[in-house]
């Protein structure tokens, strides 16, 4: 490999295992509905078009977002299920004399109301709204390529993922997300023959933590450019004192009866303004 000059690259990998049709709340496809309401729609509303970033959208996620029946069920989840579960859990907290927790549950209900309004604003076509920003694709089923048993299997995963992206978005410029950033040099020629120009890789076990080579794109002999992810930078985010572990951020491990999360990591009731202030400081 040969090192070149680098720039900061913000790459958001957007993926969801295939959960459509696997049942309803609290175990099943609501995982996708929650991601749409609390991640994809806010991302579209607040970030895309305003920040210089690269977005990958996997074929598996794209397939689910294009299913009319799936979108209909998501809308019913936002219109019917969530308002009622917020109401019930807020009432339960008030009955337990936890007024602050009930107020937070009621505030959070507004997030789903806004998601419903955002959905309506794009005509229910989330895949279409994301299309202008979805520059990278991934393997057909998000398979970890170096672990596949055959070269033929890798070719099929890569080419099907690319064909899916082109069919959905009309064009593709060579960006390809390696699932789990898992890389092996013998995969490079297979990526090159499929037209892959750039991908992200995790080389922590190769270079070691903190090595400056993680900050440089790498040209391969086969052709594709490898962009290392840097664990030292990641630690600024996934750390006990950073997002999402700091005490001010939402606790995702403890929940109410209907899986709402009105608490912060430090045990206090979640305070959105406090969390936003902390997010600005961490950023």
CSV table of N, CA and C in Angstrom, one decimal, residues 48-209:
chain,number,residue,atom,x,y,z
A,48,UNK,N,-28.8,16.6,6.0
A,48,UNK,CA,-28.6,16.4,4.6
A,48,UNK,C,-28.8,17.7,3.8
A,49,UNK,N,-27.9,18.0,2.9
A,49,UNK,CA,-28.0,19.3,2.2
A,49,UNK,C,-27.4,20.4,2.9
A,50,UNK,N,-27.1,20.3,4.2
A,50,UNK,CA,-26.5,21.4,4.9
A,50,UNK,C,-25.0,21.1,5.4
A,51,UNK,N,-24.6,19.8,5.3
A,51,UNK,CA,-23.3,19.4,5.8
A,51,UNK,C,-22.6,18.6,4.7
A,52,UNK,N,-21.3,18.8,4.6
A,52,UNK,CA,-20.5,18.1,3.5
A,52,UNK,C,-20.2,16.7,4.0
A,53,UNK,N,-21.1,15.8,3.7
A,53,UNK,CA,-20.9,14.4,4.2
A,53,UNK,C,-21.3,13.4,3.1
A,54,UNK,N,-20.8,12.2,3.2
A,54,UNK,CA,-21.1,11.1,2.3
A,54,UNK,C,-22.1,10.1,3.0
A,55,UNK,N,-23.2,9.8,2.3
A,55,UNK,CA,-24.2,8.9,2.9
A,55,UNK,C,-24.2,7.6,2.1
A,56,UNK,N,-24.1,6.5,2.9
A,56,UNK,CA,-24.3,5.2,2.2
A,56,UNK,C,-25.6,4.7,2.6
A,57,UNK,N,-26.3,4.0,1.7
A,57,UNK,CA,-27.6,3.4,2.0
A,57,UNK,C,-27.6,2.0,1.4
A,58,UNK,N,-27.7,1.0,2.3
A,58,UNK,CA,-27.6,-0.4,1.8
A,58,UNK,C,-28.8,-0.8,1.0
A,59,UNK,N,-28.5,-1.8,0.1
A,59,UNK,CA,-29.7,-2.4,-0.6
A,59,UNK,C,-30.8,-2.9,0.3
A,60,UNK,N,-30.4,-3.5,1.4
A,60,UNK,CA,-31.3,-4.1,2.3
A,60,UNK,C,-32.3,-3.1,2.9
A,61,UNK,N,-31.7,-1.9,3.3
A,61,UNK,CA,-32.5,-0.9,3.8
A,61,UNK,C,-33.4,-0.2,2.7
A,62,UNK,N,-32.8,0.0,1.5
A,62,UNK,CA,-33.5,0.6,0.4
A,62,UNK,C,-34.7,-0.3,0.0
A,63,UNK,N,-34.5,-1.6,0.0
A,63,UNK,CA,-35.6,-2.5,-0.3
A,63,UNK,C,-36.8,-2.3,0.7
A,64,UNK,N,-36.5,-2.1,2.0
A,64,UNK,CA,-37.6,-2.0,3.0
A,64,UNK,C,-38.3,-0.7,2.9
A,65,UNK,N,-37.5,0.4,2.6
A,65,UNK,CA,-38.1,1.7,2.5
A,65,UNK,C,-38.9,1.9,1.2
A,66,UNK,N,-38.8,1.0,0.3
A,66,UNK,CA,-39.6,1.1,-1.0
A,66,UNK,C,-40.8,0.2,-0.9
A,67,UNK,N,-41.0,-0.5,0.1
A,67,UNK,CA,-42.2,-1.4,0.2
A,67,UNK,C,-43.4,-0.6,0.7
A,68,UNK,N,-44.4,-0.4,-0.2
A,68,UNK,CA,-45.6,0.4,0.2
A,68,UNK,C,-46.3,-0.1,1.4
A,69,UNK,N,-46.4,-1.4,1.6
A,69,UNK,CA,-47.0,-2.0,2.8
A,69,UNK,C,-46.2,-1.7,4.0
A,70,UNK,N,-44.9,-1.7,3.9
A,70,UNK,CA,-44.1,-1.4,5.1
A,70,UNK,C,-44.3,0.1,5.5
A,71,UNK,N,-44.3,1.0,4.5
A,71,UNK,CA,-44.5,2.4,4.9
A,71,UNK,C,-45.9,2.6,5.5
A,72,UNK,N,-46.9,1.9,5.0
A,72,UNK,CA,-48.2,2.0,5.5
A,72,UNK,C,-48.2,1.6,7.0
A,73,UNK,N,-47.5,0.5,7.3
A,73,UNK,CA,-47.5,0.1,8.7
A,73,UNK,C,-46.7,1.0,9.6
A,74,UNK,N,-45.7,1.6,9.0
A,74,UNK,CA,-44.9,2.6,9.7
A,74,UNK,C,-45.8,3.8,10.1
A,75,UNK,N,-46.6,4.3,9.1
A,75,UNK,CA,-47.5,5.4,9.4
A,75,UNK,C,-48.5,5.0,10.5
A,76,UNK,N,-49.0,3.8,10.4
A,76,UNK,CA,-50.0,3.4,11.5
A,76,UNK,C,-49.3,3.4,12.8
A,77,UNK,N,-48.0,2.9,12.9
A,77,UNK,CA,-47.3,2.9,14.1
A,77,UNK,C,-47.1,4.3,14.7
A,78,UNK,N,-46.9,5.3,13.8
A,78,UNK,CA,-46.7,6.7,14.2
A,78,UNK,C,-48.0,7.3,14.6
A,79,UNK,N,-49.1,7.0,13.9
A,79,UNK,CA,-50.4,7.6,14.1
A,79,UNK,C,-51.1,7.0,15.3
A,80,UNK,N,-51.0,5.7,15.5
A,80,UNK,CA,-51.9,5.0,16.4
A,80,UNK,C,-51.1,4.4,17.6
A,81,UNK,N,-50.0,3.6,17.4
A,81,UNK,CA,-49.4,2.9,18.4
A,81,UNK,C,-48.6,3.9,19.4
A,82,UNK,N,-47.8,4.7,18.8
A,82,UNK,CA,-47.0,5.6,19.6
A,82,UNK,C,-47.8,6.6,20.5
A,83,UNK,N,-48.8,7.3,19.9
A,83,UNK,CA,-49.6,8.2,20.8
A,83,UNK,C,-50.2,7.5,22.0
A,84,UNK,N,-50.7,6.3,21.8
A,84,UNK,CA,-51.4,5.6,22.8
A,84,UNK,C,-50.4,5.1,23.9
A,85,UNK,N,-49.2,4.6,23.4
A,85,UNK,CA,-48.2,4.1,24.4
A,85,UNK,C,-47.6,5.3,25.2
A,86,UNK,N,-47.4,6.4,24.5
A,86,UNK,CA,-47.0,7.6,25.3
A,86,UNK,C,-48.0,8.0,26.4
A,87,UNK,N,-49.3,7.9,26.0
A,87,UNK,CA,-50.3,8.3,26.9
A,87,UNK,C,-50.4,7.4,28.1
A,88,UNK,N,-50.3,6.1,27.9
A,88,UNK,CA,-50.3,5.1,28.9
A,88,UNK,C,-49.1,5.2,29.9
A,89,UNK,N,-47.9,5.4,29.3
A,89,UNK,CA,-46.7,5.4,30.2
A,89,UNK,C,-46.7,6.7,30.9
A,90,UNK,N,-47.1,7.8,30.3
A,90,UNK,CA,-47.2,9.1,31.1
A,90,UNK,C,-48.2,9.0,32.2
A,91,UNK,N,-49.3,8.3,32.0
A,91,UNK,CA,-50.3,8.2,33.1
A,91,UNK,C,-49.7,7.3,34.2
A,92,UNK,N,-49.0,6.3,33.8
A,92,UNK,CA,-48.4,5.4,34.8
A,92,UNK,C,-47.3,6.1,35.7
A,93,UNK,N,-46.5,7.0,35.1
A,93,UNK,CA,-45.6,7.7,35.8
A,93,UNK,C,-46.2,8.8,36.7
A,94,UNK,N,-47.3,9.4,36.3
A,94,UNK,CA,-48.0,10.3,37.1
A,94,UNK,C,-48.6,9.6,38.3
A,95,UNK,N,-49.1,8.4,38.0
A,95,UNK,CA,-49.7,7.6,39.1
A,95,UNK,C,-48.6,7.2,40.2
A,96,UNK,N,-47.4,7.1,39.7
A,96,UNK,CA,-46.3,6.8,40.6
A,96,UNK,C,-45.6,8.1,41.2
A,97,UNK,N,-46.3,9.2,41.0
A,97,UNK,CA,-45.8,10.5,41.4
A,97,UNK,C,-44.5,10.9,40.8
A,98,UNK,N,-44.3,10.5,39.6
A,98,UNK,CA,-43.1,10.9,38.9
A,98,UNK,C,-43.5,11.9,37.8
A,99,UNK,N,-43.9,13.1,38.2
A,99,UNK,CA,-44.4,14.1,37.3
A,99,UNK,C,-43.3,14.5,36.2
A,100,UNK,N,-42.1,14.6,36.6
A,100,UNK,CA,-41.0,15.0,35.6
A,100,UNK,C,-40.9,14.0,34.6
A,101,UNK,N,-40.9,12.7,34.9
A,101,UNK,CA,-40.8,11.6,33.9
A,101,UNK,C,-42.0,11.7,33.0
A,102,UNK,N,-43.2,11.9,33.5
A,102,UNK,CA,-44.4,12.0,32.7
A,102,UNK,C,-44.3,13.1,31.7
A,103,UNK,N,-43.8,14.3,32.2
A,103,UNK,CA,-43.7,15.4,31.3
A,103,UNK,C,-42.7,15.1,30.1
A,104,UNK,N,-41.6,14.4,30.4
A,104,UNK,CA,-40.7,14.0,29.4
A,104,UNK,C,-41.3,13.1,28.4
A,105,UNK,N,-42.1,12.1,28.9
A,105,UNK,CA,-42.8,11.2,28.0
A,105,UNK,C,-43.7,12.0,27.0
A,106,UNK,N,-44.5,12.9,27.6
A,106,UNK,CA,-45.4,13.7,26.8
A,106,UNK,C,-44.6,14.6,25.8
A,107,UNK,N,-43.5,15.2,26.2
A,107,UNK,CA,-42.7,15.9,25.3
A,107,UNK,C,-42.2,15.1,24.1
A,108,UNK,N,-41.7,13.9,24.5
A,108,UNK,CA,-41.2,13.0,23.4
A,108,UNK,C,-42.3,12.5,22.4
A,109,UNK,N,-43.5,12.5,22.9
A,109,UNK,CA,-44.6,12.2,21.9
A,109,UNK,C,-44.6,13.2,20.8
A,110,UNK,N,-44.2,14.4,21.0
A,110,UNK,CA,-44.2,15.4,20.0
A,110,UNK,C,-43.1,15.1,18.9
A,111,UNK,N,-42.1,14.3,19.3
A,111,UNK,CA,-41.1,13.9,18.3
A,111,UNK,C,-41.7,13.0,17.2
A,112,UNK,N,-42.6,12.2,17.6
A,112,UNK,CA,-43.3,11.3,16.7
A,112,UNK,C,-44.3,12.0,15.9
A,113,UNK,N,-45.0,13.0,16.5
A,113,UNK,CA,-45.9,13.8,15.7
A,113,UNK,C,-45.2,14.6,14.6
A,114,UNK,N,-44.0,15.1,14.9
A,114,UNK,CA,-43.2,15.8,13.9
A,114,UNK,C,-42.7,14.9,12.8
A,115,UNK,N,-42.4,13.6,13.2
A,115,UNK,CA,-42.0,12.6,12.2
A,115,UNK,C,-43.1,12.4,11.3
A,116,UNK,N,-44.3,12.3,11.8
A,116,UNK,CA,-45.5,12.0,10.9
A,116,UNK,C,-45.7,13.2,10.0
A,117,UNK,N,-45.5,14.4,10.5
A,117,UNK,CA,-45.6,15.6,9.6
A,117,UNK,C,-44.5,15.6,8.5
A,118,UNK,N,-43.3,15.2,8.9
A,118,UNK,CA,-42.2,15.2,8.0
A,118,UNK,C,-42.4,14.1,6.9
A,119,UNK,N,-43.0,13.0,7.3
A,119,UNK,CA,-43.3,11.9,6.4
A,119,UNK,C,-44.3,12.5,5.3
A,120,UNK,N,-45.3,13.2,5.8
A,120,UNK,CA,-46.4,13.7,4.9
A,120,UNK,C,-45.8,14.7,4.0
A,121,UNK,N,-44.8,15.5,4.5
A,121,UNK,CA,-44.2,16.6,3.6
A,121,UNK,C,-43.4,16.0,2.4
A,122,UNK,N,-42.9,14.7,2.6
A,122,UNK,CA,-42.2,14.1,1.4
A,122,UNK,C,-43.1,13.1,0.7
A,123,UNK,N,-44.4,13.2,1.0
A,123,UNK,CA,-45.3,12.3,0.3
A,123,UNK,C,-45.1,10.8,0.7
A,124,UNK,N,-44.5,10.5,1.8
A,124,UNK,CA,-44.3,9.2,2.3
A,124,UNK,C,-43.2,8.5,1.5
A,125,UNK,N,-42.4,9.2,0.7
A,125,UNK,CA,-41.4,8.6,-0.1
A,125,UNK,C,-40.0,8.9,0.5
A,126,UNK,N,-39.7,8.1,1.6
A,126,UNK,CA,-38.4,8.4,2.2
A,126,UNK,C,-37.2,8.0,1.4
A,127,UNK,N,-37.3,6.9,0.7
A,127,UNK,CA,-36.2,6.4,-0.2
A,127,UNK,C,-36.0,7.5,-1.3
A,128,UNK,N,-37.0,8.1,-1.8
A,128,UNK,CA,-36.9,9.1,-2.9
A,128,UNK,C,-36.3,10.4,-2.3
A,129,UNK,N,-36.6,10.7,-1.0
A,129,UNK,CA,-36.1,11.9,-0.4
A,129,UNK,C,-34.6,11.7,-0.1
A,130,UNK,N,-34.2,10.5,0.2
A,130,UNK,CA,-32.8,10.2,0.5
A,130,UNK,C,-31.9,10.1,-0.8
A,131,UNK,N,-32.6,9.9,-1.9
A,131,UNK,CA,-31.9,9.5,-3.1
A,131,UNK,C,-30.8,10.6,-3.5
A,132,UNK,N,-31.0,11.9,-3.4
A,132,UNK,CA,-30.0,12.8,-3.8
A,132,UNK,C,-28.7,12.7,-3.0
A,133,UNK,N,-28.8,12.1,-1.8
A,133,UNK,CA,-27.6,12.1,-0.9
A,133,UNK,C,-27.0,10.7,-0.8
A,134,UNK,N,-27.7,9.7,-1.3
A,134,UNK,CA,-27.2,8.3,-1.2
A,134,UNK,C,-26.1,8.0,-2.2
A,135,UNK,N,-24.9,8.3,-1.9
A,135,UNK,CA,-23.8,8.2,-2.9
A,135,UNK,C,-23.1,6.8,-2.9
A,136,UNK,N,-23.1,6.1,-1.7
A,136,UNK,CA,-22.4,4.9,-1.6
A,136,UNK,C,-23.4,3.7,-1.5
A,137,UNK,N,-23.0,2.6,-2.0
A,137,UNK,CA,-23.8,1.4,-1.7
A,137,UNK,C,-23.0,0.4,-0.9
A,138,UNK,N,-23.5,-0.8,-0.8
A,138,UNK,CA,-22.8,-1.9,0.0
A,138,UNK,C,-23.2,-3.2,-0.6
A,139,UNK,N,-22.7,-4.3,0.1
A,139,UNK,CA,-23.0,-5.6,-0.4
A,139,UNK,C,-24.5,-5.9,-0.4
A,140,UNK,N,-24.9,-6.9,-1.2
A,140,UNK,CA,-26.3,-7.1,-1.4
A,140,UNK,C,-27.1,-7.4,-0.1
A,141,UNK,N,-26.5,-8.2,0.8
A,141,UNK,CA,-27.2,-8.5,2.0
A,141,UNK,C,-26.4,-8.1,3.2
A,142,UNK,N,-25.5,-7.1,3.0
A,142,UNK,CA,-24.6,-6.6,4.1
A,142,UNK,C,-23.7,-7.7,4.6
A,143,UNK,N,-23.3,-8.6,3.7
A,143,UNK,CA,-22.4,-9.7,4.1
A,143,UNK,C,-21.0,-9.2,4.3
A,144,UNK,N,-20.4,-9.7,5.3
A,144,UNK,CA,-19.0,-9.4,5.6
A,144,UNK,C,-18.1,-10.1,4.6
A,145,UNK,N,-17.6,-9.4,3.6
A,145,UNK,CA,-17.0,-10.1,2.4
A,145,UNK,C,-15.8,-11.0,2.7
A,146,UNK,N,-14.8,-10.6,3.5
A,146,UNK,CA,-13.7,-11.6,3.7
A,146,UNK,C,-14.1,-12.9,4.3
A,147,UNK,N,-15.3,-13.0,4.9
A,147,UNK,CA,-15.8,-14.2,5.6
A,147,UNK,C,-16.5,-15.1,4.6
A,148,UNK,N,-16.8,-14.7,3.4
A,148,UNK,CA,-17.6,-15.5,2.5
A,148,UNK,C,-16.7,-16.6,2.0
A,149,UNK,N,-17.3,-17.7,1.7
A,149,UNK,CA,-16.6,-19.0,1.4
A,149,UNK,C,-16.0,-19.0,0.0
A,150,UNK,N,-16.6,-18.2,-1.0
A,150,UNK,CA,-16.1,-18.3,-2.3
A,150,UNK,C,-15.9,-17.0,-3.0
A,151,UNK,N,-15.0,-16.9,-4.0
A,151,UNK,CA,-14.9,-15.7,-4.8
A,151,UNK,C,-16.2,-15.4,-5.5
A,152,UNK,N,-16.8,-16.4,-6.0
A,152,UNK,CA,-18.1,-16.2,-6.7
A,152,UNK,C,-19.1,-15.5,-5.8
A,153,UNK,N,-19.1,-15.9,-4.5
A,153,UNK,CA,-20.1,-15.3,-3.6
A,153,UNK,C,-19.8,-13.9,-3.4
A,154,UNK,N,-18.5,-13.5,-3.3
A,154,UNK,CA,-18.1,-12.1,-3.1
A,154,UNK,C,-18.6,-11.3,-4.4
A,155,UNK,N,-18.3,-11.8,-5.6
A,155,UNK,CA,-18.7,-11.1,-6.8
A,155,UNK,C,-20.2,-10.9,-6.8
A,156,UNK,N,-20.9,-11.9,-6.4
A,156,UNK,CA,-22.4,-11.8,-6.5
A,156,UNK,C,-22.8,-10.7,-5.5
A,157,UNK,N,-22.3,-10.7,-4.3
A,157,UNK,CA,-22.7,-9.7,-3.3
A,157,UNK,C,-22.4,-8.3,-3.7
A,158,UNK,N,-21.2,-8.1,-4.3
A,158,UNK,CA,-20.7,-6.8,-4.7
A,158,UNK,C,-21.5,-6.3,-5.9
A,159,UNK,N,-21.6,-7.1,-6.9
A,159,UNK,CA,-22.3,-6.7,-8.1
A,159,UNK,C,-23.8,-6.5,-7.9
A,160,UNK,N,-24.4,-7.3,-7.2
A,160,UNK,CA,-25.8,-7.2,-6.9
A,160,UNK,C,-26.1,-5.9,-6.1
A,161,UNK,N,-25.2,-5.6,-5.1
A,161,UNK,CA,-25.4,-4.4,-4.4
A,161,UNK,C,-25.3,-3.2,-5.3
A,162,UNK,N,-24.3,-3.2,-6.2
A,162,UNK,CA,-24.1,-2.0,-7.1
A,162,UNK,C,-25.3,-1.9,-8.1
A,163,UNK,N,-25.8,-3.1,-8.6
A,163,UNK,CA,-26.9,-3.0,-9.6
A,163,UNK,C,-28.2,-2.5,-8.9
A,164,UNK,N,-28.3,-2.9,-7.6
A,164,UNK,CA,-29.5,-2.5,-6.8
A,164,UNK,C,-29.4,-1.0,-6.7
A,165,UNK,N,-28.2,-0.4,-6.4
A,165,UNK,CA,-28.1,1.0,-6.2
A,165,UNK,C,-28.4,1.8,-7.5
A,166,UNK,N,-27.9,1.3,-8.6
A,166,UNK,CA,-28.1,1.9,-9.9
A,166,UNK,C,-29.6,1.9,-10.2
A,167,UNK,N,-30.2,0.8,-10.0
A,167,UNK,CA,-31.7,0.6,-10.3
A,167,UNK,C,-32.5,1.6,-9.5
A,168,UNK,N,-32.1,1.8,-8.2
A,168,UNK,CA,-32.8,2.6,-7.3
A,168,UNK,C,-32.6,4.1,-7.5
A,169,UNK,N,-31.3,4.5,-7.7
A,169,UNK,CA,-30.9,5.9,-7.7
A,169,UNK,C,-30.4,6.4,-9.1
A,170,UNK,N,-30.3,5.5,-10.1
A,170,UNK,CA,-29.9,6.0,-11.4
A,170,UNK,C,-28.5,6.0,-11.7
A,171,UNK,N,-27.6,6.2,-10.8
A,171,UNK,CA,-26.2,6.3,-11.0
A,171,UNK,C,-25.4,5.9,-9.8
A,172,UNK,N,-24.1,5.7,-10.0
A,172,UNK,CA,-23.2,5.2,-8.9
A,172,UNK,C,-21.8,5.7,-9.3
A,173,UNK,N,-21.1,6.3,-8.4
A,173,UNK,CA,-19.8,6.9,-8.7
A,173,UNK,C,-18.6,6.1,-8.1
A,174,UNK,N,-18.9,4.9,-7.6
A,174,UNK,CA,-17.8,4.0,-7.1
A,174,UNK,C,-17.6,3.9,-5.7
A,175,UNK,N,-18.4,4.6,-4.8
A,175,UNK,CA,-18.3,4.5,-3.4
A,175,UNK,C,-19.0,3.2,-2.9
A,176,UNK,N,-18.3,2.4,-2.0
A,176,UNK,CA,-18.8,1.2,-1.5
A,176,UNK,C,-18.4,1.0,-0.1
A,177,UNK,N,-19.5,0.8,0.8
A,177,UNK,CA,-19.2,0.5,2.2
A,177,UNK,C,-19.0,-0.9,2.4
A,178,UNK,N,-17.8,-1.3,2.9
A,178,UNK,CA,-17.5,-2.7,3.3
A,178,UNK,C,-18.2,-2.9,4.7
A,179,UNK,N,-19.1,-3.9,4.7
A,179,UNK,CA,-19.8,-4.2,6.0
A,179,UNK,C,-18.8,-4.4,7.1
A,180,UNK,N,-19.0,-3.8,8.2
A,180,UNK,CA,-18.1,-3.8,9.4
A,180,UNK,C,-16.7,-3.3,9.1
A,181,UNK,N,-16.6,-2.6,7.9
A,181,UNK,CA,-15.3,-2.1,7.5
A,181,UNK,C,-14.2,-3.2,7.4
A,182,UNK,N,-14.7,-4.5,7.2
A,182,UNK,CA,-13.8,-5.6,7.2
A,182,UNK,C,-13.1,-5.7,5.8
A,183,UNK,N,-11.8,-5.8,5.8
A,183,UNK,CA,-11.0,-5.7,4.6
A,183,UNK,C,-10.0,-6.9,4.6
A,184,UNK,N,-9.8,-7.4,3.4
A,184,UNK,CA,-8.6,-8.3,3.1
A,184,UNK,C,-8.1,-7.9,1.8
A,185,UNK,N,-6.7,-8.0,1.6
A,185,UNK,CA,-6.1,-7.5,0.4
A,185,UNK,C,-6.6,-8.3,-0.8
A,186,UNK,N,-6.9,-9.6,-0.6
A,186,UNK,CA,-7.3,-10.4,-1.8
A,186,UNK,C,-8.7,-10.0,-2.3
A,187,UNK,N,-9.5,-9.2,-1.5
A,187,UNK,CA,-10.8,-8.7,-2.0
A,187,UNK,C,-10.6,-7.5,-2.9
A,188,UNK,N,-9.5,-6.8,-2.8
A,188,UNK,CA,-9.3,-5.5,-3.6
A,188,UNK,C,-9.5,-5.7,-5.1
A,189,UNK,N,-8.9,-6.8,-5.7
A,189,UNK,CA,-9.2,-6.9,-7.2
A,189,UNK,C,-10.6,-7.2,-7.5
A,190,UNK,N,-11.3,-7.8,-6.7
A,190,UNK,CA,-12.8,-8.1,-6.9
A,190,UNK,C,-13.6,-6.8,-6.8
A,191,UNK,N,-13.2,-5.9,-5.9
A,191,UNK,CA,-13.8,-4.6,-5.8
A,191,UNK,C,-13.5,-3.8,-7.1
A,192,UNK,N,-12.2,-3.8,-7.5
A,192,UNK,CA,-11.8,-3.1,-8.7
A,192,UNK,C,-12.6,-3.5,-9.9
A,193,UNK,N,-12.7,-4.8,-10.1
A,193,UNK,CA,-13.4,-5.3,-11.3
A,193,UNK,C,-14.8,-4.9,-11.4
A,194,UNK,N,-15.4,-4.6,-10.2
A,194,UNK,CA,-16.8,-4.2,-10.1
A,194,UNK,C,-17.0,-2.7,-10.2
A,195,UNK,N,-15.9,-2.0,-10.2
A,195,UNK,CA,-15.9,-0.5,-10.4
A,195,UNK,C,-15.8,0.3,-9.1
A,196,UNK,N,-15.5,-0.4,-8.0
A,196,UNK,CA,-15.4,0.3,-6.7
A,196,UNK,C,-14.1,1.2,-6.7
A,197,UNK,N,-14.3,2.4,-6.4
A,197,UNK,CA,-13.1,3.4,-6.3
A,197,UNK,C,-12.7,3.7,-4.9
A,198,UNK,N,-13.6,3.7,-4.0
A,198,UNK,CA,-13.3,4.0,-2.6
A,198,UNK,C,-14.1,3.3,-1.6
A,199,UNK,N,-13.5,2.9,-0.5
A,199,UNK,CA,-14.2,2.2,0.6
A,199,UNK,C,-13.6,2.5,1.9
A,200,UNK,N,-14.3,2.3,3.0
A,200,UNK,CA,-13.8,2.5,4.4
A,200,UNK,C,-13.3,1.2,4.9
A,201,UNK,N,-12.2,1.2,5.7
A,201,UNK,CA,-11.7,-0.1,6.2
A,201,UNK,C,-11.3,0.2,7.7
A,202,UNK,N,-11.3,-0.9,8.5
A,202,UNK,CA,-10.8,-0.8,9.8
A,202,UNK,C,-9.4,-1.6,9.9
A,203,UNK,N,-8.3,-0.8,10.0
A,203,UNK,CA,-7.0,-1.4,10.0
A,203,UNK,C,-6.4,-1.2,11.4
A,204,UNK,N,-7.2,-1.2,12.5
A,204,UNK,CA,-6.7,-1.0,13.8
A,204,UNK,C,-5.7,-2.2,14.2
A,205,UNK,N,-6.1,-3.4,13.8
A,205,UNK,CA,-5.3,-4.6,14.1
A,205,UNK,C,-4.0,-4.6,13.3
A,206,UNK,N,-4.0,-3.8,12.2
A,206,UNK,CA,-2.8,-3.8,11.3
A,206,UNK,C,-1.8,-2.7,11.8
A,207,UNK,N,-2.3,-1.5,12.0
A,207,UNK,CA,-1.4,-0.4,12.3
A,207,UNK,C,-1.3,-0.2,13.8
A,208,UNK,N,-2.3,-0.6,14.6
A,208,UNK,CA,-2.4,-0.3,16.0
A,208,UNK,C,-3.1,1.1,16.3
A,209,UNK,N,-3.6,1.2,17.5
A,209,UNK,CA,-4.3,2.4,17.8
A,209,UNK,C,-3.4,3.6,17.9
